[in-house]
PDB file of C-alpha atoms in Angstrom:
ATOM      1  CA  MET A   1      -7.832  -7.709   8.833  1.00 69.00           C
ATOM      2  CA  PHE A   2      -6.146  -9.904  11.484  1.00 72.00           C
ATOM      3  CA  ASN A   3      -8.383 -12.879  10.681  1.00 75.00           C
ATOM      4  CA  TYR A   4      -7.682 -12.401   6.978  1.00 74.00           C
ATOM      5  CA  LEU A   5      -3.931 -12.389   7.565  1.00 75.00           C
ATOM      6  CA  LEU A   6      -4.094 -15.432   9.856  1.00 79.00           C
ATOM      7  CA  ARG A   7      -6.178 -17.391   7.335  1.00 79.00           C
ATOM      8  CA  ARG A   8      -3.813 -16.566   4.475  1.00 76.00           C
ATOM      9  CA  ILE A   9      -0.749 -17.522   6.539  1.00 79.00           C
ATOM     10  CA  LEU A  10      -2.343 -20.850   7.530  1.00 83.00           C
ATOM     11  CA  LEU A  11      -3.196 -21.530   3.874  1.00 81.00           C
ATOM     12  CA  MET A  12       0.488 -21.166   3.041  1.00 81.00           C
ATOM     13  CA  ILE A  13       1.289 -24.357   5.012  1.00 84.00           C
ATOM     14  CA  PRO A  14      -0.496 -26.889   2.720  1.00 86.00           C
ATOM     15  CA  VAL A  15       0.758 -25.015  -0.360  1.00 85.00           C
ATOM     16  CA  LEU A  16       4.387 -25.228   0.766  1.00 84.00           C
ATOM     17  CA  LEU A  17       3.920 -28.841   1.903  1.00 87.00           C
ATOM     18  CA  GLY A  18       2.590 -29.757  -1.545  1.00 87.00           C
ATOM     19  CA  VAL A  19       5.495 -27.989  -3.249  1.00 85.00           C
ATOM     20  CA  ALA A  20       8.000 -29.700  -0.933  1.00 84.00           C
ATOM     21  CA  THR A  21       6.502 -33.150  -1.609  1.00 88.00           C
ATOM     22  CA  LEU A  22       6.379 -32.692  -5.389  1.00 87.00           C
ATOM     23  CA  THR A  23       9.923 -31.332  -5.494  1.00 83.00           C
ATOM     24  CA  PHE A  24      11.298 -34.138  -3.325  1.00 85.00           C
ATOM     25  CA  PHE A  25       9.911 -36.949  -5.465  1.00 86.00           C
ATOM     26  CA  LEU A  26      10.459 -35.265  -8.845  1.00 83.00           C
ATOM     27  CA  ILE A  27      14.151 -34.527  -8.212  1.00 80.00           C
ATOM     28  CA  HIS A  28      14.695 -38.113  -6.983  1.00 79.00           C
ATOM     29  CA  PHE A  29      13.100 -39.513 -10.138  1.00 79.00           C
ATOM     30  CA  VAL A  30      15.268 -37.413 -12.467  1.00 74.00           C
ATOM     31  CA  PRO A  31      17.783 -39.707 -14.217  1.00 74.00           C
ATOM     32  CA  GLY A  32      21.337 -39.460 -12.894  1.00 72.00           C
ATOM     33  CA  ASP A  33      23.016 -40.547  -9.674  1.00 74.00           C
ATOM     34  CA  PRO A  34      24.655 -37.826  -7.558  1.00 74.00           C
ATOM     35  CA  ILE A  35      27.246 -40.360  -6.346  1.00 75.00           C
ATOM     36  CA  ASP A  36      28.372 -41.081  -9.923  1.00 73.00           C
ATOM     37  CA  ILE A  37      28.554 -37.322 -10.623  1.00 71.00           C
ATOM     38  CA  MET A  38      30.554 -36.660  -7.434  1.00 72.00           C
ATOM     39  CA  LEU A  39      33.051 -39.536  -7.718  1.00 71.00           C
ATOM     40  CA  GLY A  40      33.110 -40.095 -11.473  1.00 70.00           C
ATOM     41  CA  ASP A  41      32.925 -43.333 -13.409  1.00 69.00           C
ATOM     42  CA  GLN A  42      36.382 -44.496 -12.310  1.00 72.00           C
ATOM     43  CA  ALA A  43      35.513 -44.743  -8.600  1.00 73.00           C
ATOM     44  CA  SER A  44      35.206 -48.202  -7.070  1.00 76.00           C
ATOM     45  CA  ASN A  45      31.895 -49.635  -5.950  1.00 75.00           C
ATOM     46  CA  VAL A  46      33.185 -49.724  -2.372  1.00 77.00           C
ATOM     47  CA  ASP A  47      33.875 -45.981  -2.381  1.00 77.00           C
ATOM     48  CA  LYS A  48      30.502 -45.273  -3.967  1.00 76.00           C
ATOM     49  CA  ALA A  49      28.697 -47.398  -1.379  1.00 80.00           C
ATOM     50  CA  ALA A  50      30.570 -45.707   1.480  1.00 79.00           C
ATOM     51  CA  LEU A  51      29.680 -42.223   0.222  1.00 77.00           C
ATOM     52  CA  ARG A  52      26.076 -43.241  -0.411  1.00 77.00           C
ATOM     53  CA  THR A  53      25.814 -44.467   3.192  1.00 81.00           C
ATOM     54  CA  GLU A  54      27.497 -41.330   4.525  1.00 76.00           C
ATOM     55  CA  LEU A  55      24.990 -39.084   2.722  1.00 77.00           C
ATOM     56  CA  GLY A  56      22.011 -41.251   3.686  1.00 77.00           C
ATOM     57  CA  LEU A  57      21.116 -41.957   0.063  1.00 78.00           C
ATOM     58  CA  ASP A  58      21.084 -45.722   0.646  1.00 80.00           C
ATOM     59  CA  GLN A  59      17.968 -45.455   2.788  1.00 83.00           C
ATOM     60  CA  PRO A  60      14.482 -46.104   1.341  1.00 85.00           C
ATOM     61  CA  LEU A  61      12.859 -43.095  -0.305  1.00 84.00           C
ATOM     62  CA  GLY A  62      10.074 -43.055   2.282  1.00 86.00           C
ATOM     63  CA  VAL A  63      12.609 -42.777   5.108  1.00 87.00           C
ATOM     64  CA  GLN A  64      14.450 -39.965   3.336  1.00 87.00           C
ATOM     65  CA  TYR A  65      11.126 -38.159   2.779  1.00 88.00           C
ATOM     66  CA  LYS A  66      10.212 -38.522   6.457  1.00 88.00           C
ATOM     67  CA  LYS A  67      13.577 -37.078   7.506  1.00 86.00           C
ATOM     68  CA  PHE A  68      13.115 -34.248   5.015  1.00 85.00           C
ATOM     69  CA  LEU A  69       9.713 -33.316   6.465  1.00 86.00           C
ATOM     70  CA  LEU A  70      10.984 -33.570  10.037  1.00 88.00           C
ATOM     71  CA  GLY A  71      13.804 -31.225   9.099  1.00 84.00           C
ATOM     72  CA  LEU A  72      11.312 -28.729   7.663  1.00 84.00           C
ATOM     73  CA  THR A  73       9.410 -28.625  10.955  1.00 84.00           C
ATOM     74  CA  LYS A  74      12.682 -27.384  12.499  1.00 82.00           C
ATOM     75  CA  PHE A  75      13.326 -24.987   9.552  1.00 81.00           C
ATOM     76  CA  ASP A  76      16.213 -27.250   8.541  1.00 83.00           C
ATOM     77  CA  LEU A  77      16.583 -27.616   4.766  1.00 84.00           C
ATOM     78  CA  GLY A  78      19.392 -30.150   5.086  1.00 82.00           C
ATOM     79  CA  LYS A  79      23.019 -29.952   3.980  1.00 84.00           C
ATOM     80  CA  SER A  80      24.491 -29.679   0.510  1.00 85.00           C
ATOM     81  CA  LEU A  81      25.810 -33.022  -0.751  1.00 82.00           C
ATOM     82  CA  TYR A  82      28.934 -31.267  -2.086  1.00 82.00           C
ATOM     83  CA  SER A  83      29.918 -28.432   0.236  1.00 82.00           C
ATOM     84  CA  LYS A  84      28.391 -30.074   3.353  1.00 83.00           C
ATOM     85  CA  LYS A  85      27.181 -26.616   4.339  1.00 87.00           C
ATOM     86  CA  PRO A  86      23.559 -26.058   5.451  1.00 89.00           C
ATOM     87  CA  VAL A  87      21.339 -25.295   2.447  1.00 88.00           C
ATOM     88  CA  ALA A  88      19.772 -22.365   4.290  1.00 89.00           C
ATOM     89  CA  SER A  89      23.255 -20.891   4.668  1.00 90.00           C
ATOM     90  CA  GLU A  90      24.021 -21.299   0.957  1.00 90.00           C
ATOM     91  CA  ILE A  91      20.692 -19.686   0.011  1.00 90.00           C
ATOM     92  CA  GLY A  92      21.385 -16.866   2.473  1.00 90.00           C
ATOM     93  CA  GLU A  93      24.756 -16.212   0.829  1.00 90.00           C
ATOM     94  CA  ARG A  94      23.180 -16.044  -2.653  1.00 89.00           C
ATOM     95  CA  LEU A  95      20.015 -14.171  -1.618  1.00 88.00           C
ATOM     96  CA  PRO A  96      21.427 -10.586  -1.719  1.00 90.00           C
ATOM     97  CA  ALA A  97      22.545 -11.018  -5.334  1.00 90.00           C
ATOM     98  CA  THR A  98      19.162 -12.346  -6.447  1.00 89.00           C
ATOM     99  CA  MET A  99      17.198  -9.688  -4.576  1.00 88.00           C
ATOM    100  CA  GLU A 100      19.437  -6.982  -6.025  1.00 90.00           C
ATOM    101  CA  LEU A 101      18.765  -8.284  -9.524  1.00 90.00           C
ATOM    102  CA  ALA A 102      15.009  -8.746  -8.973  1.00 88.00           C
ATOM    103  CA  PHE A 103      14.487  -5.262  -7.482  1.00 89.00           C
ATOM    104  CA  ALA A 104      16.591  -3.686 -10.238  1.00 92.00           C
ATOM    105  CA  ALA A 105      14.480  -5.512 -12.840  1.00 91.00           C
ATOM    106  CA  VAL A 106      11.224  -4.342 -11.229  1.00 89.00           C
ATOM    107  CA  PHE A 107      12.537  -0.769 -10.956  1.00 91.00           C
ATOM    108  CA  ILE A 108      13.602  -0.670 -14.603  1.00 91.00           C
ATOM    109  CA  SER A 109      10.344  -2.218 -15.800  1.00 89.00           C
ATOM    110  CA  MET A 110       8.282   0.326 -13.815  1.00 89.00           C
ATOM    111  CA  LEU A 111      10.508   3.166 -15.018  1.00 90.00           C
ATOM    112  CA  ILE A 112       9.868   2.158 -18.613  1.00 89.00           C
ATOM    113  CA  GLY A 113       6.404   0.621 -18.505  1.00 87.00           C
ATOM    114  CA  ILE A 114       4.271   3.016 -16.443  1.00 87.00           C
ATOM    115  CA  PRO A 115       5.291   6.372 -18.060  1.00 87.00           C
ATOM    116  CA  LEU A 116       5.006   4.927 -21.570  1.00 88.00           C
ATOM    117  CA  GLY A 117       1.609   3.422 -20.715  1.00 86.00           C
ATOM    118  CA  VAL A 118       0.359   6.794 -19.412  1.00 85.00           C
ATOM    119  CA  LEU A 119       1.661   8.633 -22.505  1.00 85.00           C
ATOM    120  CA  ALA A 120       0.060   6.053 -24.791  1.00 86.00           C
ATOM    121  CA  SER A 121      -3.319   6.541 -23.083  1.00 83.00           C
ATOM    122  CA  ILE A 122      -3.071  10.313 -23.598  1.00 82.00           C
ATOM    123  CA  LYS A 123      -2.241   9.935 -27.284  1.00 78.00           C
ATOM    124  CA  GLN A 124      -4.630   7.065 -28.006  1.00 78.00           C
ATOM    125  CA  TYR A 125      -4.356   5.701 -31.568  1.00 80.00           C
ATOM    126  CA  GLY A 126      -1.515   8.123 -32.281  1.00 82.00           C
ATOM    127  CA  PHE A 127       2.023   7.234 -33.348  1.00 83.00           C
ATOM    128  CA  LEU A 128       3.257   6.882 -29.755  1.00 81.00           C
ATOM    129  CA  ASP A 129       0.300   4.703 -28.808  1.00 82.00           C
ATOM    130  CA  ASN A 130       0.840   2.369 -31.754  1.00 85.00           C
ATOM    131  CA  SER A 131       4.582   2.260 -31.049  1.00 84.00           C
ATOM    132  CA  VAL A 132       3.932   1.301 -27.418  1.00 82.00           C
ATOM    133  CA  LEU A 133       1.534  -1.456 -28.470  1.00 83.00           C
ATOM    134  CA  VAL A 134       4.028  -2.885 -30.968  1.00 85.00           C
ATOM    135  CA  GLY A 135       6.923  -2.501 -28.526  1.00 82.00           C
ATOM    136  CA  GLY A 136       4.900  -4.193 -25.780  1.00 81.00           C
ATOM    137  CA  LEU A 137       4.046  -7.116 -28.020  1.00 83.00           C
ATOM    138  CA  LEU A 138       7.689  -7.447 -29.042  1.00 84.00           C
ATOM    139  CA  GLY A 139       8.919  -7.251 -25.440  1.00 81.00           C
ATOM    140  CA  MET A 140       6.562 -10.011 -24.318  1.00 80.00           C
ATOM    141  CA  SER A 141       7.470 -12.238 -27.256  1.00 83.00           C
ATOM    142  CA  LEU A 142      11.257 -12.196 -26.906  1.00 83.00           C
ATOM    143  CA  PRO A 143      12.518 -14.978 -24.581  1.00 84.00           C
ATOM    144  CA  GLY A 144      15.252 -14.243 -22.056  1.00 81.00           C
ATOM    145  CA  PHE A 145      17.540 -16.978 -23.377  1.00 85.00           C
ATOM    146  CA  TRP A 146      17.685 -15.043 -26.690  1.00 89.00           C
ATOM    147  CA  THR A 147      17.708 -11.411 -25.493  1.00 89.00           C
ATOM    148  CA  GLY A 148      20.454 -12.100 -22.915  1.00 88.00           C
ATOM    149  CA  PRO A 149      23.114 -13.327 -25.377  1.00 90.00           C
ATOM    150  CA  MET A 150      22.074 -10.650 -27.899  1.00 92.00           C
ATOM    151  CA  MET A 151      22.539  -7.906 -25.289  1.00 91.00           C
ATOM    152  CA  ILE A 152      25.952  -9.298 -24.358  1.00 91.00           C
ATOM    153  CA  LEU A 153      26.931  -9.424 -28.021  1.00 92.00           C
ATOM    154  CA  ILE A 154      25.849  -5.822 -28.736  1.00 92.00           C
ATOM    155  CA  PHE A 155      26.537  -3.911 -25.510  1.00 91.00           C
ATOM    156  CA  SER A 156      29.454  -5.873 -24.084  1.00 90.00           C
ATOM    157  CA  ILE A 157      31.413  -7.253 -27.023  1.00 91.00           C
ATOM    158  CA  TYR A 158      30.762  -4.789 -29.886  1.00 92.00           C
ATOM    159  CA  LEU A 159      30.148  -1.517 -27.988  1.00 91.00           C
ATOM    160  CA  ASP A 160      32.150  -2.469 -24.864  1.00 88.00           C
ATOM    161  CA  ILE A 161      29.864  -0.476 -22.535  1.00 89.00           C
ATOM    162  CA  PHE A 162      28.866  -3.098 -19.967  1.00 89.00           C
ATOM    163  CA  PRO A 163      30.788  -6.066 -18.492  1.00 89.00           C
ATOM    164  CA  VAL A 164      29.945  -9.463 -19.925  1.00 86.00           C
ATOM    165  CA  SER A 165      29.198 -11.207 -16.628  1.00 84.00           C
ATOM    166  CA  GLY A 166      29.636 -11.224 -12.878  1.00 82.00           C
ATOM    167  CA  ARG A 167      28.493  -8.978 -10.036  1.00 84.00           C
ATOM    168  CA  GLY A 168      30.446  -5.925  -9.002  1.00 81.00           C
ATOM    169  CA  GLY A 169      28.604  -2.637  -9.369  1.00 80.00           C
ATOM    170  CA  LEU A 170      25.957  -0.644 -11.197  1.00 85.00           C
ATOM    171  CA  PHE A 171      27.250  -1.450 -14.667  1.00 88.00           C
ATOM    172  CA  HIS A 172      27.215  -5.170 -13.865  1.00 89.00           C
ATOM    173  CA  VAL A 173      23.527  -5.203 -12.921  1.00 90.00           C
ATOM    174  CA  ILE A 174      22.075  -3.167 -15.813  1.00 91.00           C
ATOM    175  CA  LEU A 175      22.191  -5.786 -18.577  1.00 91.00           C
ATOM    176  CA  PRO A 176      20.802  -8.722 -16.549  1.00 91.00           C
ATOM    177  CA  ALA A 177      18.172  -6.446 -14.960  1.00 91.00           C
ATOM    178  CA  VAL A 178      17.007  -5.172 -18.353  1.00 90.00           C
ATOM    179  CA  CYS A 179      16.988  -8.720 -19.716  1.00 89.00           C
ATOM    180  CA  LEU A 180      14.945  -9.922 -16.738  1.00 88.00           C
ATOM    181  CA  GLY A 181      12.571  -6.939 -16.640  1.00 87.00           C
ATOM    182  CA  LEU A 182      11.971  -6.547 -20.371  1.00 86.00           C
ATOM    183  CA  SER A 183       8.852  -8.689 -20.505  1.00 83.00           C
ATOM    184  CA  LEU A 184       7.490  -7.121 -17.299  1.00 85.00           C
ATOM    185  CA  SER A 185       7.946  -3.595 -18.689  1.00 88.00           C
ATOM    186  CA  ALA A 186       6.020  -4.628 -21.804  1.00 87.00           C
ATOM    187  CA  ILE A 187       3.202  -6.040 -19.684  1.00 86.00           C
ATOM    188  CA  LEU A 188       3.141  -2.893 -17.526  1.00 87.00           C
ATOM    189  CA  MET A 189       2.972  -0.665 -20.611  1.00 88.00           C
ATOM    190  CA  ARG A 190      -0.104  -2.410 -21.950  1.00 86.00           C
ATOM    191  CA  MET A 191      -1.736  -2.753 -18.539  1.00 86.00           C
ATOM    192  CA  THR A 192      -1.164   0.919 -17.623  1.00 86.00           C
ATOM    193  CA  ARG A 193      -2.536   2.063 -20.983  1.00 86.00           C
ATOM    194  CA  ALA A 194      -5.668  -0.075 -20.695  1.00 86.00           C
ATOM    195  CA  SER A 195      -6.255   0.862 -17.059  1.00 85.00           C
ATOM    196  CA  MET A 196      -5.781   4.598 -17.694  1.00 84.00           C
ATOM    197  CA  LEU A 197      -8.181   4.530 -20.670  1.00 84.00           C
ATOM    198  CA  GLU A 198     -10.780   2.854 -18.462  1.00 84.00           C
ATOM    199  CA  VAL A 199     -10.352   5.284 -15.554  1.00 81.00           C
ATOM    200  CA  ASN A 200     -10.420   8.338 -17.843  1.00 79.00           C
ATOM    201  CA  LYS A 201     -14.038   7.483 -18.727  1.00 79.00           C
ATOM    202  CA  GLU A 202     -15.173   7.701 -15.088  1.00 79.00           C
ATOM    203  CA  ASP A 203     -17.520  10.475 -13.965  1.00 80.00           C
ATOM    204  CA  TYR A 204     -15.175  11.837 -11.296  1.00 79.00           C
ATOM    205  CA  ILE A 205     -12.512  12.465 -13.944  1.00 78.00           C
ATOM    206  CA  ARG A 206     -14.961  14.425 -16.104  1.00 80.00           C
ATOM    207  CA  THR A 207     -16.123  16.302 -13.009  1.00 82.00           C
ATOM    208  CA  ALA A 208     -12.565  17.248 -12.072  1.00 79.00           C
ATOM    209  CA  ILE A 209     -11.878  18.504 -15.610  1.00 79.00           C
ATOM    210  CA  SER A 210     -15.125  20.508 -15.680  1.00 80.00           C
ATOM    211  CA  LYS A 211     -14.123  22.170 -12.377  1.00 80.00           C
ATOM    212  CA  GLY A 212     -10.955  23.425 -14.006  1.00 77.00           C
ATOM    213  CA  VAL A 213      -8.524  21.145 -12.174  1.00 77.00           C
ATOM    214  CA  PRO A 214      -5.175  21.217 -14.039  1.00 78.00           C
ATOM    215  CA  LYS A 215      -4.839  18.352 -16.483  1.00 76.00           C
ATOM    216  CA  SER A 216      -1.580  17.118 -14.946  1.00 75.00           C
ATOM    217  CA  GLN A 217      -3.244  16.938 -11.525  1.00 77.00           C
ATOM    218  CA  VAL A 218      -6.222  15.044 -12.927  1.00 77.00           C
ATOM    219  CA  LEU A 219      -3.872  12.666 -14.710  1.00 77.00           C
ATOM    220  CA  PHE A 220      -1.450  11.838 -11.918  1.00 76.00           C
ATOM    221  CA  LYS A 221      -3.475  12.451  -8.747  1.00 73.00           C
ATOM    222  CA  HIS A 222      -6.883  11.099  -9.723  1.00 75.00           C
ATOM    223  CA  ALA A 223      -6.542   8.877 -12.783  1.00 78.00           C
ATOM    224  CA  LEU A 224      -3.164   7.192 -12.237  1.00 79.00           C
ATOM    225  CA  ARG A 225      -3.791   6.500  -8.558  1.00 77.00           C
ATOM    226  CA  ASN A 226      -7.012   4.658  -9.310  1.00 77.00           C
ATOM    227  CA  ALA A 227      -5.425   2.896 -12.257  1.00 78.00           C
ATOM    228  CA  LEU A 228      -2.699   1.476 -10.002  1.00 78.00           C
ATOM    229  CA  ILE A 229      -4.761  -1.461  -8.660  1.00 74.00           C
ATOM    230  CA  PRO A 230      -4.268  -3.820 -11.645  1.00 76.00           C
ATOM    231  CA  ILE A 231      -0.687  -2.556 -12.006  1.00 80.00           C
ATOM    232  CA  ILE A 232       0.089  -3.510  -8.388  1.00 76.00           C
ATOM    233  CA  THR A 233      -1.398  -6.937  -9.059  1.00 74.00           C
ATOM    234  CA  ILE A 234       0.814  -7.465 -12.100  1.00 78.00           C
ATOM    235  CA  VAL A 235       3.971  -6.243 -10.333  1.00 79.00           C
ATOM    236  CA  GLY A 236       3.268  -8.491  -7.329  1.00 73.00           C
ATOM    237  CA  LEU A 237       2.582 -11.590  -9.384  1.00 72.00           C
ATOM    238  CA  GLN A 238       5.464 -10.940 -11.747  1.00 76.00           C
ATOM    239  CA  PHE A 239       7.914 -10.428  -8.881  1.00 75.00           C
ATOM    240  CA  GLY A 240       7.487 -14.090  -8.007  1.00 70.00           C
ATOM    241  CA  ALA A 241       7.883 -14.975 -11.674  1.00 71.00           C
ATOM    242  CA  LEU A 242      11.059 -12.866 -11.786  1.00 76.00           C
ATOM    243  CA  LEU A 243      12.596 -15.043  -9.069  1.00 72.00           C
ATOM    244  CA  THR A 244      11.977 -18.142 -11.155  1.00 67.00           C
ATOM    245  CA  GLY A 245      13.157 -16.312 -14.274  1.00 69.00           C
ATOM    246  CA  THR A 246      16.471 -15.566 -12.630  1.00 78.00           C
ATOM    247  CA  VAL A 247      17.515 -19.184 -13.249  1.00 82.00           C
ATOM    248  CA  ILE A 248      18.032 -18.432 -16.952  1.00 84.00           C
ATOM    249  CA  THR A 249      19.236 -14.840 -16.590  1.00 87.00           C
ATOM    250  CA  GLU A 250      21.716 -15.583 -13.777  1.00 87.00           C
ATOM    251  CA  THR A 251      23.118 -18.507 -15.751  1.00 87.00           C
ATOM    252  CA  ILE A 252      23.580 -16.395 -18.902  1.00 88.00           C
ATOM    253  CA  PHE A 253      25.252 -13.511 -17.065  1.00 89.00           C
ATOM    254  CA  ASP A 254      27.046 -15.715 -14.488  1.00 87.00           C
ATOM    255  CA  TRP A 255      25.232 -13.824 -11.726  1.00 89.00           C
ATOM    256  CA  PRO A 256      25.967 -15.442  -8.320  1.00 89.00           C
ATOM    257  CA  GLY A 257      22.382 -15.681  -7.103  1.00 88.00           C
ATOM    258  CA  ILE A 258      19.832 -18.333  -6.160  1.00 88.00           C
ATOM    259  CA  GLY A 259      18.993 -19.011  -9.813  1.00 86.00           C
ATOM    260  CA  SER A 260      22.545 -20.088 -10.615  1.00 87.00           C
ATOM    261  CA  LEU A 261      22.656 -22.097  -7.341  1.00 88.00           C
ATOM    262  CA  PHE A 262      19.451 -23.848  -8.391  1.00 87.00           C
ATOM    263  CA  TYR A 263      20.875 -24.593 -11.852  1.00 86.00           C
ATOM    264  CA  GLU A 264      24.084 -25.996 -10.355  1.00 86.00           C
ATOM    265  CA  GLY A 265      22.023 -28.106  -7.953  1.00 85.00           C
ATOM    266  CA  ILE A 266      20.066 -29.675 -10.815  1.00 83.00           C
ATOM    267  CA  GLN A 267      23.222 -30.379 -12.788  1.00 82.00           C
ATOM    268  CA  GLN A 268      24.890 -32.035  -9.787  1.00 81.00           C
ATOM    269  CA  ARG A 269      21.688 -33.812  -8.618  1.00 80.00           C
ATOM    270  CA  ASN A 270      22.248 -32.024  -5.334  1.00 83.00           C
ATOM    271  CA  TYR A 271      18.847 -32.925  -3.865  1.00 83.00           C
ATOM    272  CA  PRO A 272      18.854 -30.756  -0.709  1.00 86.00           C
ATOM    273  CA  VAL A 273      19.931 -27.644  -2.640  1.00 88.00           C
ATOM    274  CA  VAL A 274      17.260 -28.094  -5.331  1.00 86.00           C
ATOM    275  CA  GLN A 275      14.564 -28.723  -2.719  1.00 85.00           C
ATOM    276  CA  GLY A 276      15.688 -25.728  -0.682  1.00 87.00           C
ATOM    277  CA  CYS A 277      15.736 -23.382  -3.683  1.00 87.00           C
ATOM    278  CA  VAL A 278      12.275 -24.445  -4.875  1.00 86.00           C
ATOM    279  CA  LEU A 279      10.838 -24.080  -1.373  1.00 86.00           C
ATOM    280  CA  PHE A 280      12.394 -20.649  -0.973  1.00 86.00           C
ATOM    281  CA  ILE A 281      11.042 -19.441  -4.338  1.00 83.00           C
ATOM    282  CA  SER A 282       7.583 -20.837  -3.528  1.00 82.00           C
ATOM    283  CA  PHE A 283       7.578 -19.184  -0.107  1.00 84.00           C
ATOM    284  CA  THR A 284       8.579 -15.875  -1.675  1.00 83.00           C
ATOM    285  CA  TYR A 285       5.866 -16.239  -4.311  1.00 80.00           C
ATOM    286  CA  VAL A 286       2.997 -16.783  -1.852  1.00 81.00           C
ATOM    287  CA  THR A 287       4.336 -14.076   0.477  1.00 83.00           C
ATOM    288  CA  VAL A 288       4.462 -11.553  -2.365  1.00 79.00           C
ATOM    289  CA  ASN A 289       0.890 -12.456  -3.297  1.00 78.00           C
ATOM    290  CA  LEU A 290      -0.173 -11.755   0.289  1.00 78.00           C
ATOM    291  CA  LEU A 291       1.665  -8.410   0.316  1.00 80.00           C
ATOM    292  CA  THR A 292       0.043  -7.557  -3.031  1.00 74.00           C
ATOM    293  CA  ASP A 293      -3.415  -8.023  -1.532  1.00 73.00           C
ATOM    294  CA  LEU A 294      -2.444  -5.775   1.377  1.00 74.00           C
ATOM    295  CA  ALA A 295      -1.146  -3.148  -1.057  1.00 71.00           C
ATOM    296  CA  TYR A 296      -4.647  -2.931  -2.569  1.00 67.00           C
ATOM    297  CA  ALA A 297      -5.979  -1.361   0.590  1.00 63.00           C
ATOM    298  CA  ILE A 298      -3.073   1.089   0.759  1.00 67.00           C
ATOM    299  CA  ALA A 299      -3.402   2.232  -2.863  1.00 63.00           C
ATOM    300  CA  ASN A 300      -7.179   2.451  -2.736  1.00 62.00           C
ATOM    301  CA  PRO A 301      -8.854   2.881   0.694  1.00 61.00           C
ATOM    302  CA  ARG A 302     -12.178   1.782  -0.814  1.00 61.00           C
ATOM    303  CA  VAL A 303     -10.799  -1.752  -0.952  1.00 58.00           C
ATOM    304  CA  ARG A 304     -11.456  -3.650   2.271  1.00 58.00           C
ATOM    305  CA  LEU A 305      -9.908  -7.014   3.070  1.00 57.00           C
ATOM    306  CA  SER A 306     -12.043  -9.481   4.962  1.00 56.00           C
TER     307      SER A 306
END
């Protein structure tokens, strides 16, 4: 187990280095000069040159890249071109909001997806099963940039149940969490149904039923537990995708998280902030994948990591 963990952690280094390199060069090749955005078109060339020198943007790209990598070796993501605050500090300030939204989205998707998937497997080819399949297909097909405004229009403007935007309490997080977790709940519904149908055909399930074990115990103790492996995989992989999906959802609902910080950074050509956000999301993604693999062994002791 220790060797497995060490190998996976070492493999994270080239992955993050590749992400950092790609992000650095891609954001610098995006059209638009941060100096023009910061000072506006009316600023003099002297002022623009002075600010460019102050921020180090007048140096060759190779030199800037070298400084960027040296900073990473010291866990320094640089400073924001606008606020002059360390990027790590800005990400740290936005992190609680994003994590709150991501965990709420995962919780809601599991609350909806797993029970409906189990019920659909019990009533295979029945009305509920067909409804779950159609609902799952619909949930996966609807993009967040459409469902978000529609939810605001219906539940905030017409029905006046939830606030339109911002972060402040339980009612503020429900709409963005549902918007973010809708596709995941649809995936979980279909995955739970398929996994339960597969497990229900196993010999140990038939043996437990023939021994007179209560149906609810067979369903939740034996079948669902063994069906959790692919579900854990999906939740783990999708949690990383949720962090990237927060860019759209946080922008729509004006949620003060890393997604909105990332969006602002792109708009302002704030290179250090964009690089820092992408690196943070990538690090979270590979870490969640590692934790997902470890969760296999916890959910099913027959799984051994080597």
